[in-house]
Coordinates of C-alpha atoms in Angstrom, one line a residue:
X1238 CA -25.5 13.2 84.8
X1239 CA -23.1 10.2 85.1
X1240 CA -19.6 11.7 84.8
X1241 CA -18.2 8.6 83.1
X1242 CA -20.8 8.9 80.3
X1243 CA -20.0 12.6 79.9
X1244 CA -16.3 11.9 79.7
X1245 CA -16.8 9.1 77.1
X1246 CA -19.0 11.4 74.9
X1247 CA -16.6 14.3 75.3
X1248 CA -13.6 12.2 74.2
X1249 CA -15.6 10.6 71.4
X1250 CA -16.3 14.0 70.1
X1251 CA -12.6 14.8 70.1
X1252 CA -11.9 11.6 68.2
X1253 CA -14.5 12.4 65.6
X1254 CA -12.8 15.8 65.1
X1255 CA -9.4 14.0 64.6
X1256 CA -11.0 11.6 62.1
X1257 CA -12.3 14.5 60.1
X1258 CA -8.9 16.1 60.0
X1259 CA -7.2 12.9 58.8
X1260 CA -9.6 12.8 55.9
X1261 CA -8.4 16.2 54.8
X1262 CA -4.8 15.4 55.2
X1263 CA -5.1 12.2 53.2
X1264 CA -7.5 13.2 50.5
X1265 CA -7.0 16.9 49.8
X1266 CA -4.6 17.8 46.9
X1267 CA -3.3 21.3 47.7
X1268 CA 0.0 21.6 49.6
X1269 CA -1.8 24.3 51.7
X1270 CA -3.9 21.6 53.2
X1271 CA -1.8 18.4 52.9
X1272 CA 1.5 19.9 54.1
X1273 CA 0.5 23.3 55.5
X1274 CA -2.7 21.9 57.2
X1275 CA -4.3 25.3 56.8
X1276 CA -7.7 24.3 58.0
X1277 CA -9.9 23.8 61.1
X1278 CA -13.0 21.8 61.8
X1279 CA -15.8 21.7 64.3
X1280 CA -19.0 20.0 65.5
X1281 CA -21.9 22.2 66.3
X1282 CA -25.3 21.8 67.9
X1283 CA -28.5 21.9 65.9
X1284 CA -28.9 25.5 66.9
X1285 CA -25.3 26.3 65.9
X1286 CA -23.5 26.3 69.2
X1287 CA -19.8 25.2 69.0
X1288 CA -19.5 21.8 70.8
X1289 CA -16.0 20.6 69.8
X1290 CA -13.3 21.8 67.4
X1291 CA -9.9 20.6 66.2
X1292 CA -7.9 23.6 65.4
X1293 CA -5.1 22.8 63.0
X1294 CA -5.0 26.6 62.5
X1295 CA -6.4 28.3 65.6
X1296 CA -7.4 31.6 63.9
X1297 CA -10.0 29.6 62.0
X1298 CA -11.5 28.1 65.2
X1299 CA -13.8 30.7 66.7
X1300 CA -14.0 32.4 63.2
X1301 CA -16.0 29.4 61.8
X1302 CA -19.1 29.5 64.0
X1303 CA -20.6 32.8 62.7
X1304 CA -20.6 31.3 59.2
X1305 CA -22.3 28.1 60.4
X1306 CA -24.9 30.3 62.1
X1307 CA -25.4 32.2 58.8
X1308 CA -26.2 29.0 57.0
X1309 CA -28.6 27.9 59.8
X1310 CA -30.4 31.3 59.8
X1311 CA -30.6 31.5 56.0
X1312 CA -32.0 28.1 55.2
X1313 CA -34.1 27.6 58.4
X1314 CA -36.2 24.4 58.1
X1315 CA -35.2 23.9 54.5
X1316 CA -32.4 21.5 55.4
X1317 CA -32.3 17.8 54.6
X1318 CA -30.1 14.7 55.1
X1319 CA -27.4 14.6 52.5
X1320 CA -27.2 18.4 52.1
X1321 CA -23.9 20.3 52.0
X1322 CA -23.4 24.0 52.1
X1323 CA -20.6 26.4 51.2
X1324 CA -19.8 29.8 52.6
X1325 CA -17.0 32.4 52.8
X1326 CA -18.7 35.9 52.9
X1327 CA -17.0 38.1 55.6
X1328 CA -20.2 40.1 55.9
X1329 CA -22.5 37.2 56.8
X1330 CA -20.1 35.6 59.3
X1331 CA -17.0 34.7 57.3
X1332 CA -13.5 35.7 58.1
X1333 CA -11.7 35.8 54.7
X1334 CA -12.8 35.1 51.1
X1335 CA -9.9 32.6 50.8
X1336 CA -11.2 30.5 53.8
X1337 CA -14.2 28.5 52.5
X1338 CA -16.5 26.6 54.9
X1339 CA -18.2 23.3 54.0
X1340 CA -21.1 22.7 56.4
X1341 CA -23.2 19.5 56.7
X1342 CA -26.3 18.7 58.8
X1343 CA -26.5 15.6 61.0
X1344 CA -29.9 13.9 61.2
X1345 CA -31.2 11.1 63.3
X1346 CA -34.2 10.0 61.3
X1347 CA -36.0 13.2 60.5
X1348 CA -34.6 15.2 63.4
X1349 CA -31.7 17.6 62.9
X1350 CA -29.3 17.0 65.8
X1351 CA -26.0 18.6 64.9
X1352 CA -23.7 20.1 62.2
X1353 CA -20.2 19.3 61.0
X1354 CA -18.1 22.0 59.5
X1355 CA -14.6 22.4 58.0
X1356 CA -12.9 25.7 57.1
X1357 CA -9.9 25.6 54.8
X1358 CA -7.8 28.1 52.9
X1359 CA -8.2 27.7 49.2
X1360 CA -5.3 28.1 46.7
X1361 CA -7.4 30.5 44.6
X1362 CA -10.8 32.1 44.9
X1363 CA -10.9 34.3 41.8
X1364 CA -10.4 38.0 41.9
X1365 CA -7.8 40.0 40.0
X1366 CA -4.8 38.3 41.6
X1367 CA -4.1 34.6 41.5
X1368 CA -4.0 33.3 45.1
X1369 CA -6.5 36.0 46.0
X1370 CA -4.3 38.4 48.1
X1371 CA -4.7 41.7 46.3
X1372 CA -3.0 44.5 48.1
X1373 CA -4.8 47.1 45.9
X1374 CA -8.3 45.8 46.5
X1375 CA -10.7 48.5 47.8
X1376 CA -13.7 46.2 48.2
X1377 CA -14.4 42.5 48.6
X1378 CA -15.4 42.0 45.0
X1379 CA -11.9 42.8 43.9
X1380 CA -10.5 40.1 46.2
X1381 CA -12.4 37.0 44.9
X1382 CA -15.7 35.2 44.7
X1383 CA -18.1 36.1 47.5
X1384 CA -20.1 33.1 48.6
X1385 CA -23.1 33.8 50.8
X1386 CA -24.9 30.7 52.2
X1387 CA -25.1 28.3 49.3
X1388 CA -26.3 24.7 49.0
X1389 CA -23.9 22.7 46.8
X1390 CA -25.3 19.2 47.6
X1391 CA -29.1 18.5 48.0
X1392 CA -30.2 15.2 49.5
X1393 CA -26.9 13.6 48.5
X1394 CA -27.1 14.9 44.9
X1395 CA -24.5 17.4 43.6
X1396 CA -26.1 20.6 42.3
X1397 CA -24.2 20.6 39.1
X1398 CA -25.2 24.1 38.0
X1399 CA -24.2 25.6 41.3
X1400 CA -21.0 23.5 41.4
X1401 CA -20.0 24.5 37.9
X1402 CA -20.7 28.2 38.5
X1403 CA -18.6 28.3 41.7
X1404 CA -15.6 26.5 40.3
X1405 CA -15.9 28.2 36.9
X1406 CA -14.9 31.3 38.9
X1407 CA -11.6 30.1 40.3
X1408 CA -8.4 29.5 38.4
X1409 CA -7.2 26.1 39.7
X1410 CA -9.0 22.7 39.4
X1411 CA -7.3 21.8 42.7
X1412 CA -9.8 24.0 44.6
X1413 CA -12.7 21.7 43.5
X1414 CA -10.7 18.7 44.6
X1415 CA -10.1 20.2 48.0
X1416 CA -13.7 21.1 48.5
X1417 CA -14.6 17.5 47.6
X1418 CA -12.2 16.4 50.3
X1419 CA -13.8 18.8 52.8
X1420 CA -17.2 17.3 52.0
X1421 CA -15.7 13.9 52.6
X1422 CA -14.4 15.0 56.0
X1423 CA -17.7 16.5 57.0
X1424 CA -19.5 13.3 55.8
X1425 CA -17.2 11.1 58.0
X1426 CA -18.0 13.4 60.9
X1427 CA -21.7 13.1 60.1
X1428 CA -21.5 9.3 60.0
X1429 CA -19.7 9.1 63.3
X1430 CA -22.0 11.6 65.0
X1431 CA -25.0 9.5 63.9
X1432 CA -23.4 6.4 65.4
X1433 CA -22.6 8.3 68.7
X1434 CA -26.0 9.9 69.2
X1435 CA -27.9 6.8 68.2
X1436 CA -25.9 4.8 70.8
X1437 CA -26.8 7.2 73.7
X1438 CA -30.1 8.8 72.4
X1439 CA -30.7 12.4 71.6
X1440 CA -31.7 13.5 75.1
X1441 CA -28.7 11.9 76.7
X1442 CA -26.4 13.5 74.1
X1443 CA -27.9 17.0 74.6
X1444 CA -27.6 16.7 78.3
X1445 CA -24.0 15.6 78.0
X1446 CA -23.3 18.6 75.8
X1447 CA -24.8 21.0 78.3
X1448 CA -22.7 19.4 81.1
X1449 CA -19.6 19.9 78.9
X1450 CA -20.5 23.5 78.4
X1451 CA -21.1 24.0 82.2
X1452 CA -17.7 22.5 83.0
X1453 CA -16.0 24.7 80.4
X1454 CA -17.7 27.8 81.8
X1455 CA -16.6 27.0 85.3
X1456 CA -13.0 26.5 84.2
X1457 CA -13.0 29.7 82.2
X1458 CA -14.4 31.7 85.1
X1459 CA -11.8 30.2 87.4
X1460 CA -9.0 31.3 85.0
X1461 CA -10.4 34.8 84.8
X1462 CA -10.8 35.0 88.6
X1463 CA -7.1 34.4 88.9
X1464 CA -6.5 37.8 87.1
X1465 CA -6.6 40.7 89.6
X1466 CA -9.7 42.9 89.0
X1467 CA -9.0 46.0 87.1
X1468 CA -8.6 47.7 83.7
X1469 CA -5.5 46.9 81.6
X1470 CA -4.7 48.8 78.4
X1471 CA -2.2 48.7 75.6
X1472 CA -1.7 50.0 72.1
X1473 CA 0.1 48.1 69.3
X1474 CA 0.5 48.9 65.7
X1475 CA -0.1 47.5 62.2
X1476 CA 1.8 49.0 59.4
X1477 CA 1.3 49.7 55.6
X1478 CA -2.3 49.7 54.5
X1479 CA -1.4 48.7 50.9
X1480 CA -1.7 52.2 49.4
X1481 CA 0.4 54.2 51.9
X1482 CA 3.4 52.1 52.7
X1483 CA 4.3 54.4 55.6
X1484 CA 0.9 54.2 57.2
X1485 CA 0.6 53.1 60.9
X1486 CA -2.7 51.9 62.3
X1487 CA -3.2 51.7 66.0
X1488 CA -4.9 48.8 67.8
X1489 CA -6.1 49.9 71.2
X1490 CA -7.3 47.4 73.7
X1491 CA -8.8 47.7 77.2
X1492 CA -9.2 44.4 79.1
X1493 CA -11.6 44.8 82.0
X1494 CA -11.6 42.0 84.6
X1495 CA -14.4 41.9 87.2
X1496 CA -14.4 38.7 89.3
X1497 CA -15.3 35.9 86.8
X1498 CA -16.1 38.1 83.8
X1499 CA -13.8 39.7 81.2
X1500 CA -14.6 42.4 78.7
X1501 CA -12.2 43.1 75.8
X1502 CA -12.8 46.5 74.3
X1503 CA -11.2 47.8 71.1
X1504 CA -12.7 51.3 71.2
X1505 CA -10.2 53.8 69.8
X1506 CA -8.7 51.4 67.3
X1507 CA -7.9 52.9 63.9
X1508 CA -10.8 53.3 61.4
X1509 CA -11.1 50.7 58.6
X1510 CA -8.5 51.2 56.0
X1511 CA -9.2 51.8 52.3
X1512 CA -7.5 48.6 51.3
X1513 CA -7.5 45.0 52.5
X1514 CA -5.9 45.6 56.0
X1515 CA -9.2 45.0 57.8
X1516 CA -10.2 42.1 60.1
X1517 CA -13.8 41.0 60.1
X1518 CA -15.2 40.6 63.6
X1519 CA -14.8 36.8 63.7
X1520 CA -11.1 37.2 63.2
X1521 CA -10.8 39.7 66.1
X1522 CA -12.8 37.4 68.4
X1523 CA -10.8 34.4 67.4
X1524 CA -7.5 36.3 68.0
X1525 CA -8.5 37.2 71.5
X1526 CA -9.4 33.6 72.1
X1527 CA -5.9 32.6 71.1
X1528 CA -4.5 35.0 73.6
X1529 CA -6.9 33.7 76.3
X1530 CA -6.0 30.1 75.8
X1531 CA -2.3 30.9 75.8
X1532 CA -2.7 32.8 79.1
X1533 CA -4.8 30.1 80.7
X1534 CA -1.8 27.7 80.8
X1535 CA -4.1 24.7 81.2
X1536 CA -6.2 22.3 79.1
X1537 CA -9.6 23.7 78.6
X1538 CA -12.3 22.8 76.0
X1539 CA -12.6 25.2 73.1
X1540 CA -16.4 25.5 72.8
X1541 CA -19.3 27.9 72.9
X1542 CA -19.3 28.2 76.7
X1543 CA -16.2 30.4 76.8
X1544 CA -18.3 33.2 75.4
X1545 CA -20.5 33.2 78.5
X1546 CA -17.8 34.9 80.4
X1547 CA -15.7 36.8 77.8
X1548 CA -17.4 39.8 76.2
X1549 CA -16.4 42.0 73.3
X1550 CA -16.8 45.6 72.3
X1551 CA -15.6 46.1 68.7
X1552 CA -16.9 49.3 67.2
X1553 CA -18.3 49.0 63.7
X1554 CA -16.2 50.9 61.2
X1555 CA -12.9 50.3 62.9
X1556 CA -10.3 48.1 61.2
X1557 CA -11.2 45.2 63.4
X1558 CA -14.9 45.3 62.5
X1559 CA -15.1 47.0 59.0
X1560 CA -18.3 48.0 57.3
X1561 CA -19.6 46.4 54.1
X1562 CA -18.1 46.2 51.5
X1563 CA -14.6 46.6 52.8
X1564 CA -11.8 44.4 51.5
X1565 CA -10.4 42.2 54.3
X1566 CA -8.0 39.7 52.6
X1567 CA -5.2 40.6 55.1
X1568 CA -7.5 40.4 58.1
X1569 CA -6.4 37.0 59.4
X1570 CA -2.9 38.2 59.8
X1571 CA -3.9 41.2 62.0
X1572 CA -4.0 38.4 64.6
X1573 CA -0.3 39.0 65.1
X1574 CA -1.0 42.6 66.3
X1575 CA -4.2 41.8 68.2
X1576 CA -2.6 39.0 70.3
X1577 CA 0.4 41.2 70.9
X1578 CA -1.8 44.0 72.1
X1579 CA -3.7 41.7 74.5
X1580 CA -0.5 40.2 75.8
X1581 CA 1.1 43.6 76.4
X1582 CA -2.1 44.8 78.2
X1583 CA -1.9 41.8 80.6
X1584 CA 1.8 41.7 81.0
X1585 CA 1.8 43.4 84.4
X1586 CA -1.2 41.5 85.7
X1587 CA 0.1 38.1 84.6
X1588 CA 3.9 38.4 84.3
X1589 CA 4.4 34.7 84.7
X1590 CA 2.0 33.8 82.0
X1591 CA 2.4 36.3 79.1
X1592 CA 4.4 35.5 76.1
X1593 CA 6.6 38.0 74.3
X1594 CA 5.5 38.9 70.7
X1595 CA 5.8 36.3 68.0
X1596 CA 7.3 37.3 64.7
X1597 CA 4.6 39.1 62.7
X1598 CA 4.1 37.3 59.4
X1599 CA 5.7 38.6 56.2
X1600 CA 4.8 36.2 53.4
X1601 CA 4.3 36.0 49.7
X1602 CA 2.1 34.0 47.3
X1603 CA 3.9 33.1 44.1
X1604 CA 1.9 32.5 40.9
X1605 CA 2.7 32.0 37.3
X1606 CA 3.2 29.3 34.7
X1607 CA 5.3 26.2 35.4
X1608 CA 7.4 25.7 32.2
X1609 CA 7.9 22.0 33.1
X1610 CA 4.2 21.3 33.0
X1611 CA 2.9 24.2 31.0
X1612 CA 0.3 24.7 33.7
X1613 CA -0.5 27.5 36.2
X1614 CA 0.9 27.3 39.7
X1615 CA 0.0 29.2 42.9
X1616 CA 1.6 28.6 46.2
X1617 CA 2.2 30.3 49.6
X1618 CA 5.8 30.4 50.5
X1619 CA 5.2 28.8 53.9
X1620 CA 8.8 27.7 54.6
X1621 CA 10.2 31.2 54.1
X1622 CA 7.7 33.0 56.3
X1623 CA 7.9 31.1 59.5
X1624 CA 9.6 33.2 62.1
X1625 CA 10.2 32.6 65.8
X1626 CA 7.8 32.8 68.7
X1627 CA 8.2 34.8 71.9
X1628 CA 9.9 33.8 75.0
X1629 CA 7.9 33.2 78.2
X1630 CA 8.8 32.7 81.9
X1631 CA 10.8 29.5 82.1
X1632 CA 11.1 28.8 78.3
X1633 CA 12.7 30.3 75.2
X1634 CA 10.6 30.8 72.2
X1635 CA 10.2 28.2 69.5
X1636 CA 12.4 28.4 66.4
X1637 CA 10.8 28.7 62.9
X1638 CA 7.3 28.1 64.2
X1639 CA 5.3 30.6 62.2
X1640 CA 2.6 33.1 62.8
X1641 CA 0.7 33.2 66.0
X1642 CA -2.6 32.8 64.2
X1643 CA -1.6 29.2 63.5
X1644 CA -0.5 28.6 67.1
X1645 CA 2.6 27.0 65.6
X1646 CA 0.5 24.3 63.8
X1647 CA 1.1 25.4 60.2
X1648 CA 3.6 22.9 58.9
X1649 CA 6.6 23.8 56.6
X1650 CA 6.6 22.3 53.2
X1651 CA 9.1 19.5 52.5
X1652 CA 11.9 21.2 50.5
X1653 CA 11.9 18.5 47.9
X1654 CA 8.2 18.6 47.5
X1655 CA 8.4 22.4 47.3
X1656 CA 10.7 22.1 44.3
X1657 CA 8.5 19.5 42.7
X1658 CA 5.4 21.5 43.2
X1659 CA 6.8 24.9 42.1
X1660 CA 9.3 26.0 39.4
X1661 CA 11.8 27.0 42.1
X1662 CA 15.3 25.7 43.1
X1663 CA 16.1 26.0 46.8
X1664 CA 19.6 27.4 47.5
X1665 CA 19.4 28.1 51.3
X1666 CA 17.0 27.4 54.1
X1667 CA 18.4 27.7 57.6
X1668 CA 18.1 29.3 61.0
X1669 CA 19.2 33.0 61.1
X1670 CA 21.7 33.8 63.9
X1671 CA 20.9 36.9 66.1
X1672 CA 17.3 36.9 64.9
X1673 CA 15.8 36.2 68.3
X1674 CA 15.0 39.0 70.7
X1675 CA 17.3 38.9 73.7
X1676 CA 16.0 38.1 77.1
X1677 CA 16.3 36.0 80.3
X1678 CA 14.3 33.7 78.0
X1679 CA 15.1 34.6 74.4
X1680 CA 12.7 34.5 71.5
X1681 CA 12.7 31.8 68.9
X1682 CA 15.0 32.0 65.9
X1683 CA 13.8 33.1 62.5
X1684 CA 15.0 31.7 59.2
X1685 CA 16.8 32.8 56.0
X1686 CA 15.6 31.4 52.7
X1687 CA 17.0 31.8 49.2
X1688 CA 15.5 30.1 46.1
X1689 CA 15.8 30.7 42.4
X1690 CA 12.6 31.3 40.4
X1691 CA 12.7 29.1 37.3
X1692 CA 9.7 30.5 35.4
X1693 CA 9.3 33.7 33.4
X1694 CA 6.8 36.4 34.2
X1695 CA 5.8 35.1 37.6
X1696 CA 4.1 37.3 40.2
X1697 CA 4.6 37.7 43.9
X1698 CA 1.8 39.0 46.1
X1699 CA 3.5 40.1 49.3
X1700 CA 1.6 40.6 52.6
X1701 CA 2.6 41.1 56.1
X1702 CA 4.4 43.3 58.6
X1703 CA 7.5 43.6 60.7
X1704 CA 9.9 44.9 58.1
X1705 CA 11.3 47.8 60.1
X1706 CA 12.7 48.4 63.6
X1707 CA 9.8 49.1 65.9
X1708 CA 7.4 46.9 64.0
X1709 CA 9.0 43.6 64.9
X1710 CA 8.0 41.0 67.6
X1711 CA 7.9 43.0 70.9
X1712 CA 9.8 41.9 73.9
X1713 CA 8.2 42.1 77.3
X1714 CA 9.3 42.8 80.9
X1715 CA 12.7 44.0 79.7
X1716 CA 13.2 41.6 76.8
X1717 CA 14.5 42.7 73.4
X1718 CA 12.5 42.8 70.2
X1719 CA 12.9 40.2 67.5
X1720 CA 14.7 41.0 64.2
X1721 CA 13.1 42.5 61.1
X1722 CA 11.5 40.7 58.2
X1723 CA 12.5 41.3 54.6
X1724 CA 11.9 40.0 51.1
X1725 CA 14.4 41.0 48.4
X1726 CA 14.3 40.0 44.7
X1727 CA 17.7 40.0 43.0
X1728 CA 17.2 40.0 39.2
X1729 CA 19.5 38.4 36.6
X1730 CA 20.6 41.9 35.4
X1731 CA 22.1 42.6 38.9
X1732 CA 19.4 44.9 40.1
X1733 CA 17.4 44.3 43.2
X1734 CA 14.0 45.2 44.6
X1735 CA 13.0 45.1 48.2
X1736 CA 9.3 44.4 48.6
X1737 CA 7.0 46.6 50.6
X1738 CA 5.1 44.9 53.4
X1739 CA 2.0 45.0 51.1
X1740 CA 3.1 44.7 47.5
X1741 CA 2.4 43.1 44.1
X1742 CA 5.5 42.4 42.0
X1743 CA 4.8 41.3 38.5
X1744 CA 6.8 40.1 35.5
X1745 CA 9.5 38.5 37.6
X1746 CA 12.2 37.2 35.2
X1747 CA 13.5 33.6 35.0
X1748 CA 16.6 33.2 37.2
X1749 CA 15.6 35.8 39.8
X1750 CA 16.8 35.0 43.3
X1751 CA 14.1 35.3 46.0
X1752 CA 15.7 36.1 49.4
X1753 CA 13.7 36.2 52.6
X1754 CA 14.4 36.8 56.2
X1755 CA 11.8 35.8 58.7
X1756 CA 12.5 37.5 62.0
X1757 CA 12.7 35.9 65.4
X1758 CA 10.4 36.3 68.4
X1759 CA 10.6 38.8 71.2
X1760 CA 12.6 38.1 74.4
X1761 CA 11.1 37.8 77.9
X1762 CA 12.8 39.5 80.9
X1763 CA 16.2 41.2 81.4
X1764 CA 18.8 39.6 79.1
X1765 CA 21.5 40.0 81.7
X1766 CA 19.7 37.5 83.9
X1767 CA 20.2 34.8 81.4
X1768 CA 22.9 32.3 82.6
X1769 CA 26.3 33.3 81.1
X1770 CA 27.2 29.7 80.4
X1771 CA 24.0 29.3 78.3
X1772 CA 24.9 32.5 76.3
X1773 CA 28.4 31.2 75.7
X1774 CA 27.0 27.8 74.5
X1775 CA 24.7 29.6 72.0
X1776 CA 27.6 31.6 70.7
X1777 CA 29.6 28.4 70.2
X1778 CA 26.7 26.8 68.4
X1779 CA 26.1 29.9 66.2
X1780 CA 22.7 30.8 67.6
X1781 CA 23.9 34.3 68.6
X1782 CA 27.1 36.1 67.7
X1783 CA 29.8 37.1 70.2
X1784 CA 29.0 40.7 69.5
X1785 CA 25.3 40.1 70.6
X1786 CA 26.5 38.2 73.6
X1787 CA 28.5 41.2 74.8
X1788 CA 26.1 43.9 73.7
X1789 CA 22.7 42.4 74.6
X1790 CA 23.5 39.9 77.4
X1791 CA 26.6 41.4 79.0
X1792 CA 28.7 38.3 78.4
X1793 CA 32.3 38.7 77.2
X1794 CA 34.0 35.7 75.7
X1795 CA 37.7 35.3 75.7
X1796 CA 37.4 32.5 73.1
X1797 CA 34.0 32.5 71.2
X1798 CA 34.9 29.3 69.3
X1799 CA 35.3 27.3 72.5
X1800 CA 32.7 29.3 74.4
X1801 CA 35.1 30.4 77.1
X1802 CA 33.8 33.3 79.3
X1803 CA 35.9 36.2 80.4
X1804 CA 34.6 36.2 83.9
X1805 CA 36.0 39.5 85.0
X1806 CA 34.8 41.5 82.0
X1807 CA 31.4 39.8 82.2
X1808 CA 31.0 40.8 85.9
X1809 CA 31.7 44.4 85.0
X1810 CA 29.3 44.3 82.1
X1811 CA 26.5 42.8 84.2
X1812 CA 27.1 45.2 87.1

């Protein structure tokens, strides 16, 4: 096929994806979507194959397709122009009850030619805990409303009974507003797809898509062929299952490379947990894809063709593929550990490409009543949870970038908007010195956040990891680990409570200080190979302390304020 035509169609598909994203950013109401951009969108073939996606949040990318396929399989030929479908069920292709998918068919005349889909995190989806992260849930019904494939618009008409039922089971009207925005985004995608396919005809479009797939497959095979054949194994850990705060759950991975094919095998991984620390299979697959794209170090289309050369073994009943009806609200965030395990496995095979561990998320969702408005509020404390990424060959990690599942794309809330949206007063929000793992290329810095809770009886649902030494972002190839995470509530009476990594803290008094440390990323390579002048400059700028410079990097400063190096002492320290 004419390569210019293929290129034009491929780039037009990317542009359509961006248009869909702009609709969400400009018309959604929740800070999660407008500021956090916690969504992903895609264009699928009539049969459900992923053609193009725009991953604002990468973990939602390859985790969306199975839900699209579930809708296609469920409704079969009973699909019409103007329909819109809703889905979130982890056991029919979903990834998390909080991540709702809106899916719309694209017709040319009477022929179904494609689908548009948007997945976005909702501020509330019912369940026993506002915000829908329930650390004590033992099945999915305790986490929120389970939505199997459901038609919410039929032939351009809203199904009012279905709509009222769904949104009568969530706490916040803003959820309905966000779903309406998602329908709008899919509709824009539908409109543009009709225009594109009509211009080139259905046969030409389908041929172009197959050529795009073939090109992607060739690129993926070339990337895999650059990895030496062999088996590469690693074990990493998740911590605190919600009921046993000392529990450690292993994630075992074996990556087998044979010429142009790769198999990722999680046999031996810990059995599913009794609580919500389980990742449905779409999360596990999407996490591996994040690691693969990071390791590829080149621009490659993120579509269905990747799966032609990457294969998965994820035993049913393990925590990365739990059996029905397991709770899985925390599942998205096991991406931190899954990616770290894959990176550690391939660190010797691809030393120049791997990235040290990113800070594993520790976050909280605050909910309660805003006394200024006499209205409920629910918000994820995005600013406070964004730690640093890991270093890699030739580059330090990024500071305050957030969880690896977002690929650094989740945006921090504007501090003033944060105070307007929530009954909180921000006291401190700044980089944390000495939080990055030491290395020839250090990790990114974490942040320290302090704010005052100005509502009575609020609740914090805490979820995450990395709150103890040995659980933090791992360094690679001699690099140091990142710093620990912590959340501490200091009450007006002078007492304090340190949150567990999975916790639910209720009846928080007015005037409580919320203090959070988000750790830094892991370091890459021997810290003593880092240029001494760079270490001295970072001491001068307050990135690291003089004590860390001497202890971790072997750099002694005669004048830390001016960044003057004691050359003789440094030579002795560095051998």
